[in-house]
Coordinates of C-alpha atoms and ligand atoms in Angstrom, one line a residue:
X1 CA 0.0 0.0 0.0
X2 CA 1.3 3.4 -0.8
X3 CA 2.0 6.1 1.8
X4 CA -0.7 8.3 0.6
X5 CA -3.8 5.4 0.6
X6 CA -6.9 6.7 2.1
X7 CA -5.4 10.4 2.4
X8 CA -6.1 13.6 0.3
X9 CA -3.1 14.5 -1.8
X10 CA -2.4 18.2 -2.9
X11 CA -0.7 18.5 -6.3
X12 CA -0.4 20.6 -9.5
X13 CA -3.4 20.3 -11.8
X14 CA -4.3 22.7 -14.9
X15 CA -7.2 24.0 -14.6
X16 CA -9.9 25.4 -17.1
X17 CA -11.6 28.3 -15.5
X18 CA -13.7 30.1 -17.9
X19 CA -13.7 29.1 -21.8
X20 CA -11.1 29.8 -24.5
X21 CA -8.8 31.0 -21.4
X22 CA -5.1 29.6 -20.3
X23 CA -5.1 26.7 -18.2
X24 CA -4.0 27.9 -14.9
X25 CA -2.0 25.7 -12.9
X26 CA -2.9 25.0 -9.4
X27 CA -2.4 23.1 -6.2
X28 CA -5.8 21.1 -6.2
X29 CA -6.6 18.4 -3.3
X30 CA -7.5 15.2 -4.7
X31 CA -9.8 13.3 -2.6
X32 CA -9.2 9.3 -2.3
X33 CA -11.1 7.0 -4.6
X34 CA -14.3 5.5 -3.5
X35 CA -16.4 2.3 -4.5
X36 CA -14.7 1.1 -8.1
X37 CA -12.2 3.6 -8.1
X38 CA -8.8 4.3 -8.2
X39 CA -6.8 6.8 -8.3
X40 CA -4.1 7.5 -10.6
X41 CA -0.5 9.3 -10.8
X42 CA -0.3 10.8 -14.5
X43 CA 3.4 10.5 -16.0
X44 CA 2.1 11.8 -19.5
X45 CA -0.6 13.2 -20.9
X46 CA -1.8 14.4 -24.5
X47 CA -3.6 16.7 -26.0
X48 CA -6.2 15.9 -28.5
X49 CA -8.7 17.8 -30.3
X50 CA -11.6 16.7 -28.2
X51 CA -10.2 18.3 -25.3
X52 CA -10.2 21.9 -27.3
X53 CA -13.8 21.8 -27.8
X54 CA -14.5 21.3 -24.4
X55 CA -12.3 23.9 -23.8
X56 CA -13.6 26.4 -26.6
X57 CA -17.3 25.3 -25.5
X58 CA -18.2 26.6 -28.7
X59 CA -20.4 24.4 -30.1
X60 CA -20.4 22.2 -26.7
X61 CA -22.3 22.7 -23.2
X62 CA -19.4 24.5 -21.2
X63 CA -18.6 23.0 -17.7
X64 CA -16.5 25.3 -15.9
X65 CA -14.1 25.1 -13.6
X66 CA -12.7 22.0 -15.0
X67 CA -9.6 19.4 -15.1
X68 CA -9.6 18.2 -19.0
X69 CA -6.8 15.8 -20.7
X70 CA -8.1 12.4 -21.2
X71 CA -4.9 11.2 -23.1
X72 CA -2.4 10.0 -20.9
X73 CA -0.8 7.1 -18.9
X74 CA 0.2 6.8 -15.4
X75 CA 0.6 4.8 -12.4
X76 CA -2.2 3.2 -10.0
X77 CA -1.1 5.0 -6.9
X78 CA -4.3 3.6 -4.8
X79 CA -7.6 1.8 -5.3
X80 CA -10.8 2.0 -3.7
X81 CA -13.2 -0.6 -1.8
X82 CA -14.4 -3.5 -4.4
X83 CA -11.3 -2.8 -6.7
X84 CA -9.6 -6.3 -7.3
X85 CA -8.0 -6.5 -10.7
X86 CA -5.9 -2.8 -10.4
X87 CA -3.5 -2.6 -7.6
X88 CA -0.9 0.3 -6.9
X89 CA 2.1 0.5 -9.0
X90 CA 0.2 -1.4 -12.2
X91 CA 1.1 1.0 -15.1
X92 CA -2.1 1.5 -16.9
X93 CA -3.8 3.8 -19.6
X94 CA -7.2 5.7 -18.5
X95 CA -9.8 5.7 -21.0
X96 CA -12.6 8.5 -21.6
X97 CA -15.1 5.6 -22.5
X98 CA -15.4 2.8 -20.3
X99 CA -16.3 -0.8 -19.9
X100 CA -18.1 -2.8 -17.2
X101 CA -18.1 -5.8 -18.9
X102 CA -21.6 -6.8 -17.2
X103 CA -24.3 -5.0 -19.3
X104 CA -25.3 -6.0 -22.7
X105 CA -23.1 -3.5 -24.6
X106 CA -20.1 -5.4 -22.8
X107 CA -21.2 -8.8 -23.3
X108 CA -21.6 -7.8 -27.4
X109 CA -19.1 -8.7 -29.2
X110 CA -20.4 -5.6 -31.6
X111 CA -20.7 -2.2 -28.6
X112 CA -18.4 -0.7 -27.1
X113 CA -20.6 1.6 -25.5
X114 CA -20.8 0.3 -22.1
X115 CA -24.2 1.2 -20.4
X116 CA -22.8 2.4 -17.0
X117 CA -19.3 4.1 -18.4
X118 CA -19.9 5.0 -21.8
X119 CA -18.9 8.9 -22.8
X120 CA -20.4 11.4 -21.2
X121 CA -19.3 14.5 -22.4
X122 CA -21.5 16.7 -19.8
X123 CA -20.8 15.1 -16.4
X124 CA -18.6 16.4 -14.1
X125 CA -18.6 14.4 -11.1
X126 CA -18.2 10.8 -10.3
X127 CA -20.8 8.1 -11.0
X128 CA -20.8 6.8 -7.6
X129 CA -21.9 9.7 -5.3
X130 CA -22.2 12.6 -7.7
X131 CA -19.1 14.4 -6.6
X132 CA -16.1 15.8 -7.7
X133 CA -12.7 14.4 -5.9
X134 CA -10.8 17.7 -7.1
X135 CA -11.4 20.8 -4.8
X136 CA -9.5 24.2 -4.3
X137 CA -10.1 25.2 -0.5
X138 CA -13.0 23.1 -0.7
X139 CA -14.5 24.4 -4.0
X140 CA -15.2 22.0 -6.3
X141 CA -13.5 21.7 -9.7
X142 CA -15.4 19.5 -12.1
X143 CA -13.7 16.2 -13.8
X144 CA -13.7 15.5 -17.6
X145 CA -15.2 12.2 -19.5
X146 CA -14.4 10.7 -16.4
X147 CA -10.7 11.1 -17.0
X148 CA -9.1 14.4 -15.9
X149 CA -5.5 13.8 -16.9
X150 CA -4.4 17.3 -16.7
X151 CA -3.5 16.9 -13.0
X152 CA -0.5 15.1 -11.5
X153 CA -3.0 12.5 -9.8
X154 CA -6.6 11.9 -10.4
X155 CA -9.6 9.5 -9.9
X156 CA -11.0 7.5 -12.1
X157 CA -13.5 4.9 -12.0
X158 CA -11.7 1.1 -12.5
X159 CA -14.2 0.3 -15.7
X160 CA -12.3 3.4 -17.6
X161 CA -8.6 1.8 -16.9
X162 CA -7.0 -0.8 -19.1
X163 CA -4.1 -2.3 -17.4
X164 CA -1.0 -2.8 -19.3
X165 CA 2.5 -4.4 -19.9
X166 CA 4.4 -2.6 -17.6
X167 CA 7.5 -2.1 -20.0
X168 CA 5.7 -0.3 -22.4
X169 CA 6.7 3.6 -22.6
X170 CA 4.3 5.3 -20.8
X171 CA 5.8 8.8 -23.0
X172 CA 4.6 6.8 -26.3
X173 CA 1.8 4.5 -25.4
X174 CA -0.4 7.4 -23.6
X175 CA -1.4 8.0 -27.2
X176 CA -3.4 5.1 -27.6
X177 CA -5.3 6.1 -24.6
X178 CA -7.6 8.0 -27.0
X179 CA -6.5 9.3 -30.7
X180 CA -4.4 6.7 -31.7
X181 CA -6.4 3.6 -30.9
X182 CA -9.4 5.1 -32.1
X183 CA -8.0 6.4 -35.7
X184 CA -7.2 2.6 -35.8
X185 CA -9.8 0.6 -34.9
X186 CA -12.4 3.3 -36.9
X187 CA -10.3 1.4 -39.7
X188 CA -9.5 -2.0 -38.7
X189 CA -12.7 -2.6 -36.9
X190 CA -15.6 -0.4 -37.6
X191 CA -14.8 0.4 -41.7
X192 CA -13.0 -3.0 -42.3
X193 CA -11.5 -2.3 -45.9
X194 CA -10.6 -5.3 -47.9
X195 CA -7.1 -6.1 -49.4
X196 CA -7.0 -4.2 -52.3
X197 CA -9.6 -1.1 -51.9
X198 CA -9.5 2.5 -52.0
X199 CA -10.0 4.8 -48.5
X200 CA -10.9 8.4 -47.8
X201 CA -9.9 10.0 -45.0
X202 CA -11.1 13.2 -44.1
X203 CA -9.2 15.1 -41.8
X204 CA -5.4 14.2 -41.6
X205 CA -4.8 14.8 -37.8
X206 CA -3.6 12.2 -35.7
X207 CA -6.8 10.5 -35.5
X208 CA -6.9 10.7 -39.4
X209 CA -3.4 9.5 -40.0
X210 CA -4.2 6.9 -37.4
X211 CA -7.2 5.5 -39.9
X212 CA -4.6 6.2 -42.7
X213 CA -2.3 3.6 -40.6
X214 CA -5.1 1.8 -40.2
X215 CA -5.7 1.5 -44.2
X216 CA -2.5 0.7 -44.7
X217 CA -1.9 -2.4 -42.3
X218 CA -5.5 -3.7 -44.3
X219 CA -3.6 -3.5 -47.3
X220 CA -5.5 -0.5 -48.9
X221 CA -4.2 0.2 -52.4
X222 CA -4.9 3.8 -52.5
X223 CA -5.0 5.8 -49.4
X224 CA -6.8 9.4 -50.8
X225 CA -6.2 12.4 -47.2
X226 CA -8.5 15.4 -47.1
X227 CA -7.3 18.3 -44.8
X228 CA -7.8 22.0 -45.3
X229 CA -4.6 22.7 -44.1
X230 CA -1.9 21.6 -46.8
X231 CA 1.2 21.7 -44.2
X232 CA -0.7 18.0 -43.4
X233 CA -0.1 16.7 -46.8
X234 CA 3.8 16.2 -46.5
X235 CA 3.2 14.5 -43.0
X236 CA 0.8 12.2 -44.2
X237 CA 3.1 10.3 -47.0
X238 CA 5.0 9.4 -43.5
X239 CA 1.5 7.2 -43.1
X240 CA 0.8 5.8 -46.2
X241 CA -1.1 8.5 -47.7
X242 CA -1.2 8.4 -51.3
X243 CA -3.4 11.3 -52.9
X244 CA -4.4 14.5 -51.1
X245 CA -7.5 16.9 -51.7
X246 CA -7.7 20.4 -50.4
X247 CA -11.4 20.9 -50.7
X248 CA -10.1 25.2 -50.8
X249 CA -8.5 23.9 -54.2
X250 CA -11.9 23.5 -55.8
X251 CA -13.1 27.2 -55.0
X252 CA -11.9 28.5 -58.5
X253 CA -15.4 28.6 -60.2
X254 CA -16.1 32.0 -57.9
X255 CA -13.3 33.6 -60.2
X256 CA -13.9 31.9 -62.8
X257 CA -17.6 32.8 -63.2
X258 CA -18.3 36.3 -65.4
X259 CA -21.3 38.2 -65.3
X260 CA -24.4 37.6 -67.7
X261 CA -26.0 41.0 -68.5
X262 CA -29.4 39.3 -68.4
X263 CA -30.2 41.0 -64.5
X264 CA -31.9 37.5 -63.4
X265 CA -29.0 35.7 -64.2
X266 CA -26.9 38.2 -62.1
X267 CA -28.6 37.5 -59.1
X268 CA -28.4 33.6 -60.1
X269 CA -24.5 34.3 -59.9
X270 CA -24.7 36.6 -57.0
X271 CA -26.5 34.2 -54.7
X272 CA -23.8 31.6 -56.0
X273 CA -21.0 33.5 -55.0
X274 CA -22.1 34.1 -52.1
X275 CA -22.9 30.5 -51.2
X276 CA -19.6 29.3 -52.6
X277 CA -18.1 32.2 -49.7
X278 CA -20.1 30.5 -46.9
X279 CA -19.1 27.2 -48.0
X280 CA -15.3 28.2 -47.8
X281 CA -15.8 29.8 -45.1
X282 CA -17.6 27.0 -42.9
X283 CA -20.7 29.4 -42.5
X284 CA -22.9 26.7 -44.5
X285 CA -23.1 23.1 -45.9
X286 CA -20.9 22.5 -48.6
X287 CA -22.4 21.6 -51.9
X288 CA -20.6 18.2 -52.9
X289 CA -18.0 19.8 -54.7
X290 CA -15.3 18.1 -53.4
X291 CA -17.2 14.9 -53.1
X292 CA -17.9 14.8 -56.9
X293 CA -13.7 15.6 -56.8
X294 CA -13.4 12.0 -55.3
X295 CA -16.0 10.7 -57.1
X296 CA -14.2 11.4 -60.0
X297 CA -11.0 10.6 -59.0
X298 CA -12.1 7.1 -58.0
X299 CA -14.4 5.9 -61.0
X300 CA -17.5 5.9 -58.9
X301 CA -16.2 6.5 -55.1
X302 CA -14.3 5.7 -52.9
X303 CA -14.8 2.0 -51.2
X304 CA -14.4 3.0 -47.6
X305 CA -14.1 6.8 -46.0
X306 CA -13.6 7.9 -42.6
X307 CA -14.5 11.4 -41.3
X308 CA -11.9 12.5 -38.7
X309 CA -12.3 16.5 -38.8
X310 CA -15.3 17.2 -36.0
X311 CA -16.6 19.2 -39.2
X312 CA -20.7 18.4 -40.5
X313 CA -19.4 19.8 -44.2
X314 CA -16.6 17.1 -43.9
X315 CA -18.9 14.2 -42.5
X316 CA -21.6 15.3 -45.2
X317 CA -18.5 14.7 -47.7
X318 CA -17.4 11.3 -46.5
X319 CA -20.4 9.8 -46.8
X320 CA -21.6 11.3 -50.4
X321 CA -18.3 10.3 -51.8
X322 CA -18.1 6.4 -51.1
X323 CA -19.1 3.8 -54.1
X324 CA -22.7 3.0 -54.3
X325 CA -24.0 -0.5 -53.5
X326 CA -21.2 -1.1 -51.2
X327 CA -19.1 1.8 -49.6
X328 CA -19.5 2.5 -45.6
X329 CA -18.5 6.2 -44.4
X330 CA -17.5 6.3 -40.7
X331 CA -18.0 9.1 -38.7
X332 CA -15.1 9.8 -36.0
X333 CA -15.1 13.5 -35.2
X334 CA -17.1 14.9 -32.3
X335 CA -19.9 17.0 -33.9
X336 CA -21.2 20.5 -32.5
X337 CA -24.2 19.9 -30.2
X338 CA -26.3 21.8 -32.4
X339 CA -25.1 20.0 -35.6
X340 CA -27.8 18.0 -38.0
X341 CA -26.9 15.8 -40.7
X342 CA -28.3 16.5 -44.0
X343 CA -28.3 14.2 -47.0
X344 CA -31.2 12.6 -49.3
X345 CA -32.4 9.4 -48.4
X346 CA -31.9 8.4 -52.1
X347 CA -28.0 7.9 -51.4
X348 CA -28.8 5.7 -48.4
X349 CA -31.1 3.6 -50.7
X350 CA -28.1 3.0 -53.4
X351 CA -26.5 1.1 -51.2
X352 CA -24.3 3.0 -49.0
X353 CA -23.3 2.6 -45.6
X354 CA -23.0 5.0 -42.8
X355 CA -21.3 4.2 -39.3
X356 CA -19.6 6.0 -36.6
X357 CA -17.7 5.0 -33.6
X358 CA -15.9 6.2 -30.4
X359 CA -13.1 4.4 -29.6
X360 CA -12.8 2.8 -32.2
X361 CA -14.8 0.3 -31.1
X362 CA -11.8 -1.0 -28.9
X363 CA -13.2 -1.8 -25.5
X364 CA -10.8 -0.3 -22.9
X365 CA -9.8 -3.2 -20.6
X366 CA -10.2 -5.9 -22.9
X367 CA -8.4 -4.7 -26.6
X368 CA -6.0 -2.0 -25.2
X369 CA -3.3 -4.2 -23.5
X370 CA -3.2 -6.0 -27.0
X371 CA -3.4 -2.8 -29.0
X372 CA 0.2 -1.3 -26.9
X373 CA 1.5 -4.9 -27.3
X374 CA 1.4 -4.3 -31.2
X375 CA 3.4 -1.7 -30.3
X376 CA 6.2 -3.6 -28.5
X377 CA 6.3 -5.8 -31.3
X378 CA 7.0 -3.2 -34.3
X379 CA 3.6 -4.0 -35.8
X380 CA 2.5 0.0 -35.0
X381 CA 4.5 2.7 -34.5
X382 CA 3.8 5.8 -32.6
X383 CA 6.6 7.7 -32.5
X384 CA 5.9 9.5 -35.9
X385 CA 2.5 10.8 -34.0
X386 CA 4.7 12.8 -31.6
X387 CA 5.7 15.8 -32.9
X388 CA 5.8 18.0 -30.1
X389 CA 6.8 17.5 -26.2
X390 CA 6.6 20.4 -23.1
X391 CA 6.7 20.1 -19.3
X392 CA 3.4 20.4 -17.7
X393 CA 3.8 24.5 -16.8
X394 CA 4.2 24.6 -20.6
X395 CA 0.6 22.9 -21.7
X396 CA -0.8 26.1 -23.0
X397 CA 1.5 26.3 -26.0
X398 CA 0.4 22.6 -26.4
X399 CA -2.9 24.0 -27.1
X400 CA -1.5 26.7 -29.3
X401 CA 0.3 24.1 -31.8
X402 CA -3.0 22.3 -31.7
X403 CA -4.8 25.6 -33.1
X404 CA -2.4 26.9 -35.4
X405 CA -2.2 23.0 -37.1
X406 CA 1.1 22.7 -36.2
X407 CA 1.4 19.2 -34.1
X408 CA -0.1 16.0 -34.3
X409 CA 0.4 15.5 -31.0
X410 CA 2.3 17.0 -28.3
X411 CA 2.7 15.0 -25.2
X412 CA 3.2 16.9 -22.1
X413 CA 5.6 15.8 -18.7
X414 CA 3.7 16.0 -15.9
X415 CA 7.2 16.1 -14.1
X416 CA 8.4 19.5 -15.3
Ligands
NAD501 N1 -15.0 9.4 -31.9 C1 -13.9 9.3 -31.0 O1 -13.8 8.4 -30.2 C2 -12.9 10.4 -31.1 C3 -11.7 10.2 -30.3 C4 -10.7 11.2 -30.5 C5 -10.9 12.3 -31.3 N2 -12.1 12.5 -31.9 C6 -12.3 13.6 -32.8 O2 -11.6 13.4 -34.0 C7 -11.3 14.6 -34.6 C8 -9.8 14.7 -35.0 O3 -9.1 14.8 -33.8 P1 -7.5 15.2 -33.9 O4 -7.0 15.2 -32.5 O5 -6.8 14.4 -34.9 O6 -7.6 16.7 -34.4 P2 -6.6 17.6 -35.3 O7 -7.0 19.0 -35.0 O8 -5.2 17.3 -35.0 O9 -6.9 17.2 -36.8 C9 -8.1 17.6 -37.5 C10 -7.7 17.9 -38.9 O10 -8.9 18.1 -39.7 C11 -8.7 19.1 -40.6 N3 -10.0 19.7 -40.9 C12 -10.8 20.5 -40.2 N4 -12.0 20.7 -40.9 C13 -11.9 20.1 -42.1 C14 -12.7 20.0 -43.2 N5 -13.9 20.7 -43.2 N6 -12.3 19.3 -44.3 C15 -11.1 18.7 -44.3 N7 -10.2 18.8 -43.2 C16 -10.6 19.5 -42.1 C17 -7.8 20.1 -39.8 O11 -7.1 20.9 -40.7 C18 -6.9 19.1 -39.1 O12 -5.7 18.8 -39.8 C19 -11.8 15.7 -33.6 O13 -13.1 16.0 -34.0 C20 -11.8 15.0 -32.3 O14 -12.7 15.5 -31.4 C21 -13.1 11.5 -31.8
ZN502 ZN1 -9.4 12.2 -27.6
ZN503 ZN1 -20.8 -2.2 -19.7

């Protein structure tokens, strides 16, 4: 049993007071874990785009204050009443979606969306008694998709860790704790491409690249990245990326376009130019355009595409652009809360498939120990993912890469 068992430990957490604001970081008390808990010391942590939402609250339901970070791995420092298969000093990965393995989701071979633990985006306070364990001089600071790695220790309930080999390298393996493992298994387990067909993925981030990895290891034989920011492009050869598409490329009919002198046909043009702006400019639904690109490019579509962008143009795209009769779309990126889907019905009835997944559809505890062991054995590697590193009173500029499209990911030391 550790020294600190059963006590509250103070330690540095970064904390999210008010949205779109620097973390701060703080001395926090961390309470001990309760019933299925345990608590957890954080060596590294991530960033990934999910935690910038939440932290933008944008398009999200902002919870404030908050401890967010959800990519990491760490060390079981203690565990609370009914915990028997975590004890301290396992080396283990936390997980923002979890699994009981007891309700119906569990015992499916097909869900990972676990009835008790599956993502909750809103909560902010443990299942078992509706509390936080974080507190400043007895203020509560609210916890994040269960998770919270953003602090030096934290709680989090025993369903949401997947114990690991204990030589794995907690500084690269944290990334399969959420962006890695789910850029995979979108591909490997949710899409499935055969040996020999084409992919689409939207978004080249490191949840894209990891469905680009994905694509490759199935033998994909061409591997066609989508990103609005062309810096990605050069990257993503590193990952088996064989044909990029900057949906901004396909803007030129705007210029191109000369005025009628017929007046109708001048507002025709006007009210086109004015939708192609609010297309480029993310204020409405694209058109297709770059869809028919791929379209085009593929004879037909695509066989397989997989959205990993968080934008409703982009997941409008991935699905209008794979073949009919037989290509499946999967969504990956987490949607604004207001967001709606739009599409006619007719492309669902000419035989194409749409899907989405968190996780990848690994389940936590039972996949991820096997997923970091294809890791140990060469079968996956992670380092190309890392592009950045800073100590833990550097995480802001983590956030700053993040936005300026600079980092894939950037893992942060809680040590320093
Ligand atoms: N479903 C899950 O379980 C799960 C898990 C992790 C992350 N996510 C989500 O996956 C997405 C990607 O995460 P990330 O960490 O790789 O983010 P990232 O910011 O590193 O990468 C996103 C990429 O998408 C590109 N992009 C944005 N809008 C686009 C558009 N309209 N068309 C083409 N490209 C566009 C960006 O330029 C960027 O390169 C986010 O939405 C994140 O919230 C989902
Ligand atoms: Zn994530
Ligand atoms: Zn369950």
């Amino acid at each position: 049993m550790s020294s600190t068992a059963g006590q509250v430990i103070r330690c540095k957490a970064a904390v999210a007071w008010e949205a779109g604001k620097p973390l701060v970081i703080e001395q926090v008390e961390v309470a001990p874990p309760q019933v299925n808990e345990v608590r957890l010391k954080i060596l590294f942590t991530a960033l990934c785009h999910t935690d910038v939402y939440f932290w933008e609250a944008k398009g999200q339901t902002p919870v404030f204050p908050r401890i967010l970070g959800h990519e990491a791995g760490g060390i079981v420092e203690s565990v609370g009443e009914g915990v028997t298969d975590l004890k301290p000093g396992d080396h283990v990965l936390p997980v923002f979606t979890g699994e009981c393995k007891e309700c119906p989701h569990c015992l499916s071979e097909e869900s990972n969306m676990c009835d008790l633990l599956r993502i909750n985006t809103d909560r902010g306070v443990m299942l078992s008694d509706g509390k936080s364990r974080f507190s400043i001089n007895g203020k509560p600071i609210f916890h994040f998709v269960g998770t919270s790695t953003f602090s030096e220790y934290t709680v989090v309930h025993v369903g949401c860790v997947a114990k690991i080999n204990p030589e794995a390298p907690l500084d690269k393996v944290c990334i399969l704790s959420c962006g890695i493992s789910t850029g995979l298994g979108a591909t490997l387990n949710v899409a499935k491409p055969k040996k020999g067909q084409s992919v689409a993925v939207f978004g080249l981030g490191a949840v894209g690249l990891a469905a680009a990895e994905g694509a490759r290891m199935a033998g994909a034989s061409r591997i066609i990245g989508i990103d609005l920011n062309p810096s990605r492009f050069n990257e993503a050869k590193k990952f088996g990326v064989t044909e990029f598409v900057n949906p901004k490329d396909y803007d030129k009919p705007v210029q191109e376009v000369g005025f009628k002198k017929n007046s109708l046909n001048m507002i025709i043009m006007i009210l086109e130019q004015v939708h192609r702006y609010m297309i480029i400019n993310n204020i409405c639904a694209d058109d297709g355009f770059d869809n028919q690109v791929i379209v085009e490019m593929t004879n037909g579509g695509v066989d397989r595409s997989l959205e990993c962008t968080g934008s409703i143009q982009a997941m409008i795209s991935a699905f209008e652009c794979v073949h009919d009769g037989w290509g499946v779309a999967v969504l990956v990126g987490v949607p604004n809360k207001d967001d709606a889907f739009k599409t006619h019905p007719m492309k669902f009835l000419d035989g194409r498939t749409l899907k989405g997944t968190f996780f990848g559809n690994y389940k936590p505890r039972t996949d991820i120990p096997g997923v970091v062991e294809k890791y140990m054995n060469k079968e996956l590697e992670l380092e190309k993912f890392i592009t950045h590193m800073v100590s833990f009173s550097e995480i802001n500029k983590a956030f700053d890469y993040m936005l300026k499209g600079e980092s894939l990911r950037c893992i942060i030391r809680m040590d320093g």
